[in-house]
Amino acid sequence: MAVIIARVTWLLALGEAQRKAGRSPQALDTLQEAADIARRLGSLENLARAALEFEWTTWAARLPTASAVGLLEEVLQALGLVAQRGDQQRD
């Protein structure tokens, strides 16, 4: 388990470095992998870190934000801070 957590931490750092180097497509792939692993581990903190870095990368590169928004909403839902999409549509 410690090795997998270390991998997520490494992927987050790599994604940030790729973003800063202007390699946005690679950064997004790396950050998505980090988010997927964090999700499987149930690590909300690392999922949130991946979502925030993913959003920063899409914003900085002026890329479509739908995937970033989806990750951010997933984290907010896990924290209980927003209603499910279906609940929002009924209001």
mmCIF file of N, CA and C in Angstrom, residues 25-82:
data_model
loop_
_atom_site.group_PDB
_atom_site.id
_atom_site.type_symbol
_atom_site.label_atom_id
_atom_site.label_comp_id
_atom_site.label_asym_id
_atom_site.label_seq_id
_atom_site.Cartn_x
_atom_site.Cartn_y
_atom_site.Cartn_z
ATOM 1 N N PRO A 25 -0.736 18.093 -22.442
ATOM 2 C CA PRO A 25 -1.367 16.797 -22.698
ATOM 3 C C PRO A 25 -0.774 15.673 -21.830
ATOM 4 N N GLN A 26 0.548 15.665 -21.689
ATOM 5 C CA GLN A 26 1.190 14.650 -20.852
ATOM 6 C C GLN A 26 0.812 14.850 -19.387
ATOM 7 N N ALA A 27 0.760 16.107 -18.957
ATOM 8 C CA ALA A 27 0.389 16.408 -17.572
ATOM 9 C C ALA A 27 -1.016 15.910 -17.273
ATOM 10 N N LEU A 28 -1.948 16.140 -18.194
ATOM 11 C CA LEU A 28 -3.320 15.689 -17.978
ATOM 12 C C LEU A 28 -3.402 14.170 -17.888
ATOM 13 N N ASP A 29 -2.659 13.471 -18.734
ATOM 14 C CA ASP A 29 -2.633 12.003 -18.655
ATOM 15 C C ASP A 29 -2.082 11.540 -17.311
ATOM 16 N N THR A 30 -1.006 12.154 -16.883
ATOM 17 C CA THR A 30 -0.367 11.795 -15.616
ATOM 18 C C THR A 30 -1.304 12.071 -14.449
ATOM 19 N N LEU A 31 -1.938 13.225 -14.456
ATOM 20 C CA LEU A 31 -2.836 13.596 -13.371
ATOM 21 C C LEU A 31 -4.089 12.732 -13.350
ATOM 22 N N GLN A 32 -4.557 12.331 -14.521
ATOM 23 C CA GLN A 32 -5.708 11.422 -14.572
ATOM 24 C C GLN A 32 -5.347 10.078 -13.955
ATOM 25 N N GLU A 33 -4.137 9.600 -14.243
ATOM 26 C CA GLU A 33 -3.675 8.351 -13.633
ATOM 27 C C GLU A 33 -3.600 8.488 -12.113
ATOM 28 N N ALA A 34 -3.080 9.617 -11.638
ATOM 29 C CA ALA A 34 -3.010 9.855 -10.189
ATOM 30 C C ALA A 34 -4.413 9.867 -9.587
ATOM 31 N N ALA A 35 -5.351 10.520 -10.256
ATOM 32 C CA ALA A 35 -6.735 10.576 -9.769
ATOM 33 C C ALA A 35 -7.358 9.185 -9.730
ATOM 34 N N ASP A 36 -7.114 8.388 -10.763
ATOM 35 C CA ASP A 36 -7.669 7.028 -10.819
ATOM 36 C C ASP A 36 -7.151 6.176 -9.662
ATOM 37 N N ILE A 37 -5.867 6.261 -9.393
ATOM 38 C CA ILE A 37 -5.278 5.488 -8.299
ATOM 39 C C ILE A 37 -5.805 5.992 -6.961
ATOM 40 N N ALA A 38 -5.857 7.306 -6.787
ATOM 41 C CA ALA A 38 -6.361 7.878 -5.533
ATOM 42 C C ALA A 38 -7.803 7.448 -5.285
ATOM 43 N N ARG A 39 -8.602 7.428 -6.343
ATOM 44 C CA ARG A 39 -9.997 6.990 -6.239
ATOM 45 C C ARG A 39 -10.078 5.538 -5.777
ATOM 46 N N ARG A 40 -9.272 4.680 -6.393
ATOM 47 C CA ARG A 40 -9.266 3.255 -6.011
ATOM 48 C C ARG A 40 -8.824 3.062 -4.564
ATOM 49 N N LEU A 41 -7.884 3.901 -4.102
ATOM 50 C CA LEU A 41 -7.393 3.810 -2.731
ATOM 51 C C LEU A 41 -8.350 4.441 -1.724
ATOM 52 N N GLY A 42 -9.292 5.236 -2.223
ATOM 53 C CA GLY A 42 -10.170 5.969 -1.326
ATOM 54 C C GLY A 42 -9.457 7.138 -0.672
ATOM 55 N N SER A 43 -8.426 7.651 -1.338
ATOM 56 C CA SER A 43 -7.636 8.767 -0.811
ATOM 57 C C SER A 43 -8.209 10.079 -1.322
ATOM 58 N N LEU A 44 -9.119 10.649 -0.549
ATOM 59 C CA LEU A 44 -9.778 11.885 -0.957
ATOM 60 C C LEU A 44 -8.791 13.038 -1.064
ATOM 61 N N GLU A 45 -7.818 13.082 -0.170
ATOM 62 C CA GLU A 45 -6.823 14.154 -0.215
ATOM 63 C C GLU A 45 -6.061 14.137 -1.538
ATOM 64 N N ASN A 46 -5.589 12.965 -1.956
ATOM 65 C CA ASN A 46 -4.844 12.875 -3.217
ATOM 66 C C ASN A 46 -5.749 13.070 -4.421
ATOM 67 N N LEU A 47 -6.999 12.634 -4.319
ATOM 68 C CA LEU A 47 -7.946 12.879 -5.405
ATOM 69 C C LEU A 47 -8.177 14.378 -5.550
ATOM 70 N N ALA A 48 -8.303 15.076 -4.436
ATOM 71 C CA ALA A 48 -8.486 16.534 -4.482
ATOM 72 C C ALA A 48 -7.257 17.213 -5.070
ATOM 73 N N ARG A 49 -6.076 16.782 -4.670
ATOM 74 C CA ARG A 49 -4.847 17.367 -5.218
ATOM 75 C C ARG A 49 -4.786 17.159 -6.730
ATOM 76 N N ALA A 50 -5.128 15.950 -7.180
ATOM 77 C CA ALA A 50 -5.114 15.662 -8.619
ATOM 78 C C ALA A 50 -6.138 16.522 -9.345
ATOM 79 N N ALA A 51 -7.316 16.668 -8.769
ATOM 80 C CA ALA A 51 -8.373 17.459 -9.402
ATOM 81 C C ALA A 51 -7.965 18.924 -9.523
ATOM 82 N N LEU A 52 -7.382 19.464 -8.468
ATOM 83 C CA LEU A 52 -6.956 20.866 -8.509
ATOM 84 C C LEU A 52 -5.833 21.091 -9.531
ATOM 85 N N GLU A 53 -4.865 20.198 -9.561
ATOM 86 C CA GLU A 53 -3.768 20.332 -10.526
ATOM 87 C C GLU A 53 -4.279 20.124 -11.957
ATOM 88 N N PHE A 54 -5.227 19.197 -12.132
ATOM 89 C CA PHE A 54 -5.834 18.953 -13.439
ATOM 90 C C PHE A 54 -6.540 20.223 -13.911
ATOM 91 N N GLU A 55 -7.300 20.863 -13.009
ATOM 92 C CA GLU A 55 -7.999 22.089 -13.367
ATOM 93 C C GLU A 55 -7.006 23.193 -13.721
ATOM 94 N N TRP A 56 -5.954 23.331 -12.925
ATOM 95 C CA TRP A 56 -4.937 24.359 -13.186
ATOM 96 C C TRP A 56 -4.312 24.138 -14.567
ATOM 97 N N THR A 57 -4.052 22.887 -14.901
ATOM 98 C CA THR A 57 -3.438 22.557 -16.188
ATOM 99 C C THR A 57 -4.360 22.908 -17.343
ATOM 100 N N THR A 58 -5.646 22.554 -17.228
ATOM 101 C CA THR A 58 -6.572 22.880 -18.321
ATOM 102 C C THR A 58 -6.735 24.386 -18.460
ATOM 103 N N TRP A 59 -6.781 25.096 -17.329
ATOM 104 C CA TRP A 59 -6.927 26.556 -17.374
ATOM 105 C C TRP A 59 -5.693 27.188 -18.009
ATOM 106 N N ALA A 60 -4.506 26.793 -17.560
ATOM 107 C CA ALA A 60 -3.267 27.392 -18.053
ATOM 108 C C ALA A 60 -3.076 27.152 -19.547
ATOM 109 N N ALA A 61 -3.506 25.982 -20.013
ATOM 110 C CA ALA A 61 -3.348 25.643 -21.432
ATOM 111 C C ALA A 61 -4.560 26.062 -22.265
ATOM 112 N N ARG A 62 -5.568 26.632 -21.602
ATOM 113 C CA ARG A 62 -6.797 27.056 -22.285
ATOM 114 C C ARG A 62 -7.465 25.906 -23.027
ATOM 115 N N LEU A 63 -7.537 24.790 -22.326
ATOM 116 C CA LEU A 63 -8.171 23.589 -22.865
ATOM 117 C C LEU A 63 -9.598 23.484 -22.338
ATOM 118 N N PRO A 64 -10.433 22.666 -22.977
ATOM 119 C CA PRO A 64 -11.792 22.454 -22.456
ATOM 120 C C PRO A 64 -11.745 21.957 -21.008
ATOM 121 N N THR A 65 -12.677 22.428 -20.209
ATOM 122 C CA THR A 65 -12.624 22.176 -18.774
ATOM 123 C C THR A 65 -13.593 21.100 -18.271
ATOM 124 N N ALA A 66 -14.330 20.453 -19.145
ATOM 125 C CA ALA A 66 -15.352 19.501 -18.698
ATOM 126 C C ALA A 66 -14.768 18.401 -17.809
ATOM 127 N N SER A 67 -13.645 17.844 -18.170
ATOM 128 C CA SER A 67 -13.040 16.788 -17.356
ATOM 129 C C SER A 67 -12.591 17.317 -16.007
ATOM 130 N N ALA A 68 -12.035 18.515 -16.005
ATOM 131 C CA ALA A 68 -11.597 19.123 -14.745
ATOM 132 C C ALA A 68 -12.789 19.388 -13.838
ATOM 133 N N VAL A 69 -13.851 19.903 -14.403
ATOM 134 C CA VAL A 69 -15.057 20.174 -13.619
ATOM 135 C C VAL A 69 -15.609 18.878 -13.042
ATOM 136 N N GLY A 70 -15.598 17.825 -13.840
ATOM 137 C CA GLY A 70 -16.075 16.530 -13.356
ATOM 138 C C GLY A 70 -15.277 16.032 -12.160
ATOM 139 N N LEU A 71 -13.959 16.162 -12.223
ATOM 140 C CA LEU A 71 -13.114 15.738 -11.099
ATOM 141 C C LEU A 71 -13.371 16.598 -9.868
ATOM 142 N N LEU A 72 -13.465 17.901 -10.057
ATOM 143 C CA LEU A 72 -13.721 18.794 -8.930
ATOM 144 C C LEU A 72 -15.083 18.509 -8.294
ATOM 145 N N GLU A 73 -16.095 18.268 -9.108
ATOM 146 C CA GLU A 73 -17.422 17.940 -8.577
ATOM 147 C C GLU A 73 -17.392 16.620 -7.812
ATOM 148 N N GLU A 74 -16.631 15.655 -8.315
ATOM 149 C CA GLU A 74 -16.504 14.376 -7.626
ATOM 150 C C GLU A 74 -15.938 14.574 -6.219
ATOM 151 N N VAL A 75 -14.915 15.408 -6.108
ATOM 152 C CA VAL A 75 -14.309 15.678 -4.801
ATOM 153 C C VAL A 75 -15.302 16.399 -3.892
ATOM 154 N N LEU A 76 -15.983 17.404 -4.419
ATOM 155 C CA LEU A 76 -16.954 18.135 -3.613
ATOM 156 C C LEU A 76 -18.089 17.233 -3.142
ATOM 157 N N GLN A 77 -18.530 16.337 -4.007
ATOM 158 C CA GLN A 77 -19.575 15.392 -3.613
ATOM 159 C C GLN A 77 -19.079 14.461 -2.516
ATOM 160 N N ALA A 78 -17.849 13.998 -2.652
ATOM 161 C CA ALA A 78 -17.279 13.110 -1.643
ATOM 162 C C ALA A 78 -17.171 13.826 -0.296
ATOM 163 N N LEU A 79 -16.954 15.128 -0.331
ATOM 164 C CA LEU A 79 -16.886 15.926 0.891
ATOM 165 C C LEU A 79 -18.273 16.304 1.408
ATOM 166 N N GLY A 80 -19.293 16.004 0.606
ATOM 167 C CA GLY A 80 -20.655 16.347 0.997
ATOM 168 C C GLY A 80 -20.978 17.818 0.829
ATOM 169 N N LEU A 81 -20.245 18.506 -0.041
ATOM 170 C CA LEU A 81 -20.424 19.947 -0.199
ATOM 171 C C LEU A 81 -21.360 20.341 -1.333
ATOM 172 N N VAL A 82 -21.679 19.399 -2.201
ATOM 173 C CA VAL A 82 -22.633 19.686 -3.278
ATOM 174 C C VAL A 82 -23.556 18.494 -3.441
#
